[in-house]
Each structure stands twice: as structure tokens, then as C-alpha cells.
Amino acid sequence: MSATSVGRRVPRLESREKVEGRAQYIADLYRTGMLHGAILQSPFPHARIRGYDLAEALAMPGVHAVVTGDDFAEPDRMGAFIKDEHALAKGKVRYVGEPVAAVAADTEAIARAAAQAIRVDYEELPALLSPEEAVASTVHIHEEVEQYFKVFDAGSQGNLCSRTEFSEGDIERGFRDSDLVFENRFETQAQAHVALEPCGALAEVDPQGRLTIWSANQSVFRVQACVAEALGIPMTRIRCLTPRIGGAFGNKMEPHVQPIVAALALKAKRAVKMILTREEDFEMVRARHPFKIRIRTGVKRDGTFVAREVEVLLDCGAFADDSPGVLGFGLLCARGPYRFPHVRCHGRLVYTNKLRFGAYRGFGNPQVSLAGESQIDDIAEKLGMDPIELRLKNILRGDDRALGGQMLTSNGLKECIERARDASGWASAAPVPASPGKKRALGFALCGHISGLLASGAIVRILEDGTAVLNVGANDIGQGSDTVLSQMCAEALKIPLENVAFVSPDTDGSPYNWGTTASRVTFMTGRAVVGAAAEVEKKLKQQASEMLECAVEDLELVAGGAVAVKGVPEKKIGFFEIAKRSHWFAGGPIIGSHSWVYDNPTLDPKRAAAIGLPFPRIGAYSFSAIVVDVEVDEVTGAAEVKRAWSACDVGRAINPLLVEGQIAGGVAQGIGFALVEEMVWDGARLANPTLMDYKIPTTREVPYELHPIIVESHDAEGPFGAKGVGEVGLVPVPAAIGNAVKRATGVRLFKLPFTAERILRGMLGTKQ
């Protein structure tokens, strides 16, 4: 079967509307009689709410509704893993910036003025601003944590939100059998998502009292479920849709303002729209978790890896959100894509009085990979080995399994390493040339990441003219999944791509999809698309067999949208003729659907043990290797990535153009995490919630010479052999940059970001 769509460098379907400024985002949507919403945020990190005075706000002309925590029933909490959060603070506030009340008014200006006119009587409580402080304190951020509903219970008590542990082999024996043992501690910072579009939503109530919600989100189904939980109403009373989305990276996977806007719309009986300012988006949505990591590795003198122990401590923030999943997945990746016979990875997640931390591209993997990949370079130096050769000696191969026992259905890691190494000239004897007053070196790191997780569905319909409509529940948040899924549908049916219409996600009509997260849409939703197309193919052939008077097994799909007799290509009938017959004479409209949930177990109990396992079914590993060329200024300490070569195993590149874009974007975001991005708190208050003070990578930080390298290993379980690429390109970047800085300057940095000050202090031998 020759490719007609899969493998083509097709521009994204929505490119023209975006370039011409015609794409519709939340900010562009209006409804008749629409009101505007605004929030009042908490000035305290931890305080009991004793009462509200709403009189001044309600008296302001143009104000139509005010909601507070009193408008939400006590049992109605939401949360991905632990139901611990109300839509608005109820009973007490738990971080500076938490939404306490909200207003709907004729204009945004009136709404914001009215929100500030609300008076809240607070009783201030002790604030716990670090995991260590929270663990030791008798003050509880959530007094009822043991009673909360939990998807899995890992011993939540006091300020301990969750814990996870994975173990294989005998870790103590492993260290006894090792010739050398290395131990280090690393620390990573909180990183803001800074999607181009801040969070926002628009809610409307129809004459029957049913809610329709448009929002910037990563899953219409998660929005529907969370709003239902927060408001205490059935999911059938809520319809969720998605316009174009201006990026997300994880902060729009779980709810943000949707439950608040929905409550305002129900109370005002009018449509309400609310869009956060950039500052509000920084202060109240979610961010990447700061990690504290202790890593200990035992090796033989010949470089054979024997044992690895990783211990992590995570700041959860005020609410659990996706944090138990991040803890669990980060620990699952902490071994790295290596053969270690003895492993123990364990950690704790602790509530603090900061904004909630949650899903962020990489989901805990960049943090643990920084520790593991940095230490491996130091081990190579101690053993007198090339760091790439040391890795090649120990990487997963053949029948090797991921931590926990998960089967690897494909593995292009070795090719990733070799292609990045060769393209960069790593093995060249010539040193990397540096400018005067600069030091320069190459750095290397690698990683594995998953793309198989939870459930997806797809529906394919053949219209009366023989063209097709593809309906999935997966949101395109800018990565191009609408295009990729349409290419798969076109390929499976052997029709031109322009003959496939893509339907935007809508909880009333789209099949379920857990979310656009965890690098899963190409693999998970793509497989559902291929399955639905196979059902359509079966029905097309059945109709054609009756029309051509032959057996179904003698038929095949042929390019252009037709069914032909095998070996007799001229004897065929087009989809148009088949569709006419099915719609008007026999069989009915041709519709194919397919749903599935990833069912390969994460844990093989004969190989490994686990406590607090957040994802019992997870897998389909992608791999990545990166070489970066970094130059360090000897006077200022500033590091600059001059070139980068990122090789990613994607199984099969459905659209190489978009794959390259994902790889390049991941590298850019990884550079930001490594060098310039950091959320800084002044006590309990976020000190840099604006783009004046929070730095993100620009064209000055991202190298012009950025070389994406596509490696195809063909995954037997993936659609057309494909796997995910959304995160794997970002994960090893900070470690590679740290390794380059070490090779250039001799300074090993143990704390992100690698600022000029930290590098300079290291070169001067002063405390970092």
C-alpha cells in the first residue's frame, strides 16, 4: 500500500486562517447579551474566610452577578487524582492569588472594579512555603485530606499529598556489588507555561438551563467532568466545545476558570466570558514542579551499570491537580533508558501554600533526567570513558524492558544516539572553536518517554458524495494533530486529504478522548482513527461486493476513493456510487467507529514492586538523544547554545514537517528551562508574574543551527507505526546543556536554571 498522505510534509490544515488572522480564539467569541467576568484573588497564602461583604460590588451599575465559595456546595470538589479543590476558595484560602470571588458585569472594567470592591474578612493562618517546612509542621493545609476521594490512595495524611515507590532487584546488594558509587543532589525550579494565549472561557445557559462552555483547554471531556464536579450537576447538563487554542503545554489540561464562568452564567442567566490577564495566568493557574532530587548510582570499573536509587521531594502547591501523576511518572523515568538490574525510585509530594503545580511538557521527566544524565557524564569522566560510549554500553536493547516491566514495542534509541553523535561531529579530534574570551564544548544527553495512556475514540462517516468526515475528541493545541489525524484517515481509506473534513471536539457529538497530553494523540487517537476507518472499509467492501457481484475477500481499496477487484484494477466502483446506494437503497449510511484504552500493564509483579502507582496502563516508549554546542563567556559566565542536533525516535513520521516543528519547539522550551526561566517568590507572593520580569527564550537564546533528526523504528502497536513526539525532544535538553557547561568550564552545576551568575561563581570557585 503506497503512501498517499502518511509521510507527506503537509502544512497544517488551519495555517491559512491563522496567518490571515481569521482563526477564532476565546477572545474572539461573543454571544448576544454577553457579560464579562473578573475575579478577586487572595492576598494571603493561608487564611480562614470568616465572611464576605458584597454590598458595594452588587450596588455598582452594570453588575449582574457575584459568586463566592458559598455558592458551591461542600461535597462538590474537583481534582484529577484527589478531589481536594473547590472552584472558588471555600472556608479558607491556600495561596496568594487563589480566586476568592468572581463578578459578571456589562464590561470587563466594571467587573474588575466590582471584584476589587468585595470585602473579605480573613483570619490569617501560618503559611507553609516549602515541602520541608510543610512536612514538619502540625499546621495542616487540608485538614480533611484523609477523607477526600482519591483515584489511588498512597497514604495521604497531614501535608503529605501522595507518595510513590518503584523497585526492581535488590538495591542494597546492587551497591555492594558495585566497584564505585556516585551520589549527588540536584534541584530544579518552578517554570511557567507561558502559552501565547492566557486561560479563558465563555459559558452560556440555554432556555432549558443547560450549560454550553467554550474554553481554551486540552480536553473538552475533562472540562465537562470537572465543571460537573464543581457545580454538583450531571455531565449531561453541560456541553463543552473548543475554538482554536493558542498553546497550552499542560496548564490547560485541568480546569482553570471554566467552573467559575459557568457558575456566573447560571447565576446571571446570561452568557459570561472571562479571560485572565497575563499576571493572573501566572499567579493562579499552574506551573512546572520544582524538584529536589537525590541520586545514587553504582557501577563496575568497566562501565557496567549496576544500581540506581533516586529519591525526590516535590512541592505540590495548594492542590493536588495532576501532581500525583507527575510524581509517579517522574519516578518511572528516573532509571533512564538503561539496563540497571537493581533500582529503587521513591518520592513524596507535599502540599504547600503556593499555587498548584501540575502537568507540564515532560511531566517530571526533564527534572529526573537532569540528575541522571548529569551524573552519567561525571561517571564517564571518572572512568576515563567517552560519555556516549558509556551510554551505548548500557542502553535498553532488544528484549529489555522499561522500569516496572513494560514491554518496548519498538526502540530506536541506539540509532538516535549514533545519528546525533555523527551529525554533530562529536567524535572529531578537533576541539570546538571558541570566540576570544569564551569557552566552548559539546554536551550530550538522552531520554525515553511514553505515548500510550488511557482512552480514545474516533468516528468516520462517508457522506453522500463519497467524501469522509472525521470526528475525534482530541484538541489541537497548536501541534498540528488535526492535520496528522486527517492524514491517517485519508491514508487508511486511500482518498485525497482534501476529501476528509475534520470536526472540532464537542462533548455532545465527539467520541471520548482523555486529553491532549502525555504525547498521546498521534499514538492513541491515531489508532482509534485507523480502527474507525477499518470499520468503514469493511462496510464499503460489503456494499461493493453486492454491486460488483463478487466475494468481499476479493476486494481491496484503491487510490482515489474506490473499491476494486484484486488483480483487476479496472473493475472498480467509487465511493460516490457506494455512498449513493448505502444512503438511498440498502444498508444505510456508512459509519465506522472505534474506541480503545491502552491496556499494557505498567507493572509486572514478577519483576517489580510499586506503591502509589498512578497509571496502571502506560507505555509505547519514544526515545531521544541530543548534542548541544554551548559557549560560555569567561567574564560574565553567560552560556549560549550555538548549535543543537536532536534525534528523536517517533516510530513513523506521519508528517515530517510537523515532527520537525515539535522537535525544534521542544529544544527551544528546554533551553528556556535550562538557562533563563524561573518563577521567583518573595515570601509567599510570586515576584515575577509578568513578561517584563519572567524571561523566556527568544531568538537570542535559541540557536539558528537547530537540526531536528527523525528516527523511525516502526512501532507495531502504533497507527502506521507511529509514536508520540510532543515531549521527548524537550526532556534531555537541560542535562545536555549542563554537560556542555561542565566540559567547557569544568564546573558541574546542580541547580537550575544555569544562570550566568551561577556559572561564574562556579568558575571562580565561590558558593553557587
mmCIF file of C-alpha atoms in Angstrom, residues 25 32 52 106 113 156 172 175 229 232 243 254 261 303 325 337 339 348 380 389 457 550 644 689 733:
data_model
loop_
_atom_site.group_PDB
_atom_site.id
_atom_site.type_symbol
_atom_site.label_atom_id
_atom_site.label_comp_id
_atom_site.label_asym_id
_atom_site.label_seq_id
_atom_site.Cartn_x
_atom_site.Cartn_y
_atom_site.Cartn_z
ATOM 1 C CA TYR A 25 -9.964 32.036 19.844
ATOM 2 C CA THR A 32 -25.839 38.073 22.404
ATOM 3 C CA TYR A 52 -17.929 38.466 52.777
ATOM 4 C CA ASP A 106 -21.635 44.614 31.443
ATOM 5 C CA ALA A 113 -13.797 47.294 39.706
ATOM 6 C CA SER A 156 -2.145 10.940 52.230
ATOM 7 C CA GLU A 172 21.446 -2.796 48.772
ATOM 8 C CA PHE A 175 25.515 -1.118 45.768
ATOM 9 C CA GLU A 229 -17.991 18.026 39.907
ATOM 10 C CA GLY A 232 -22.718 19.348 41.540
ATOM 11 C CA PRO A 243 -12.285 27.013 19.443
ATOM 12 C CA GLU A 254 -7.218 20.555 34.138
ATOM 13 C CA VAL A 261 -17.560 31.255 34.474
ATOM 14 C CA GLY A 303 31.356 0.995 32.990
ATOM 15 C CA GLY A 325 0.740 11.630 38.261
ATOM 16 C CA PRO A 337 16.526 4.169 29.351
ATOM 17 C CA ARG A 339 19.801 -1.587 31.991
ATOM 18 C CA ARG A 348 6.975 12.310 48.286
ATOM 19 C CA ALA A 380 32.286 8.643 32.434
ATOM 20 C CA GLU A 389 30.244 5.149 24.649
ATOM 21 C CA GLY A 457 -12.246 7.039 20.275
ATOM 22 C CA CYS A 550 -18.121 -10.860 -6.111
ATOM 23 C CA ALA A 644 21.899 21.658 18.549
ATOM 24 C CA PRO A 689 4.314 37.322 37.213
ATOM 25 C CA VAL A 733 17.916 19.427 26.832
#
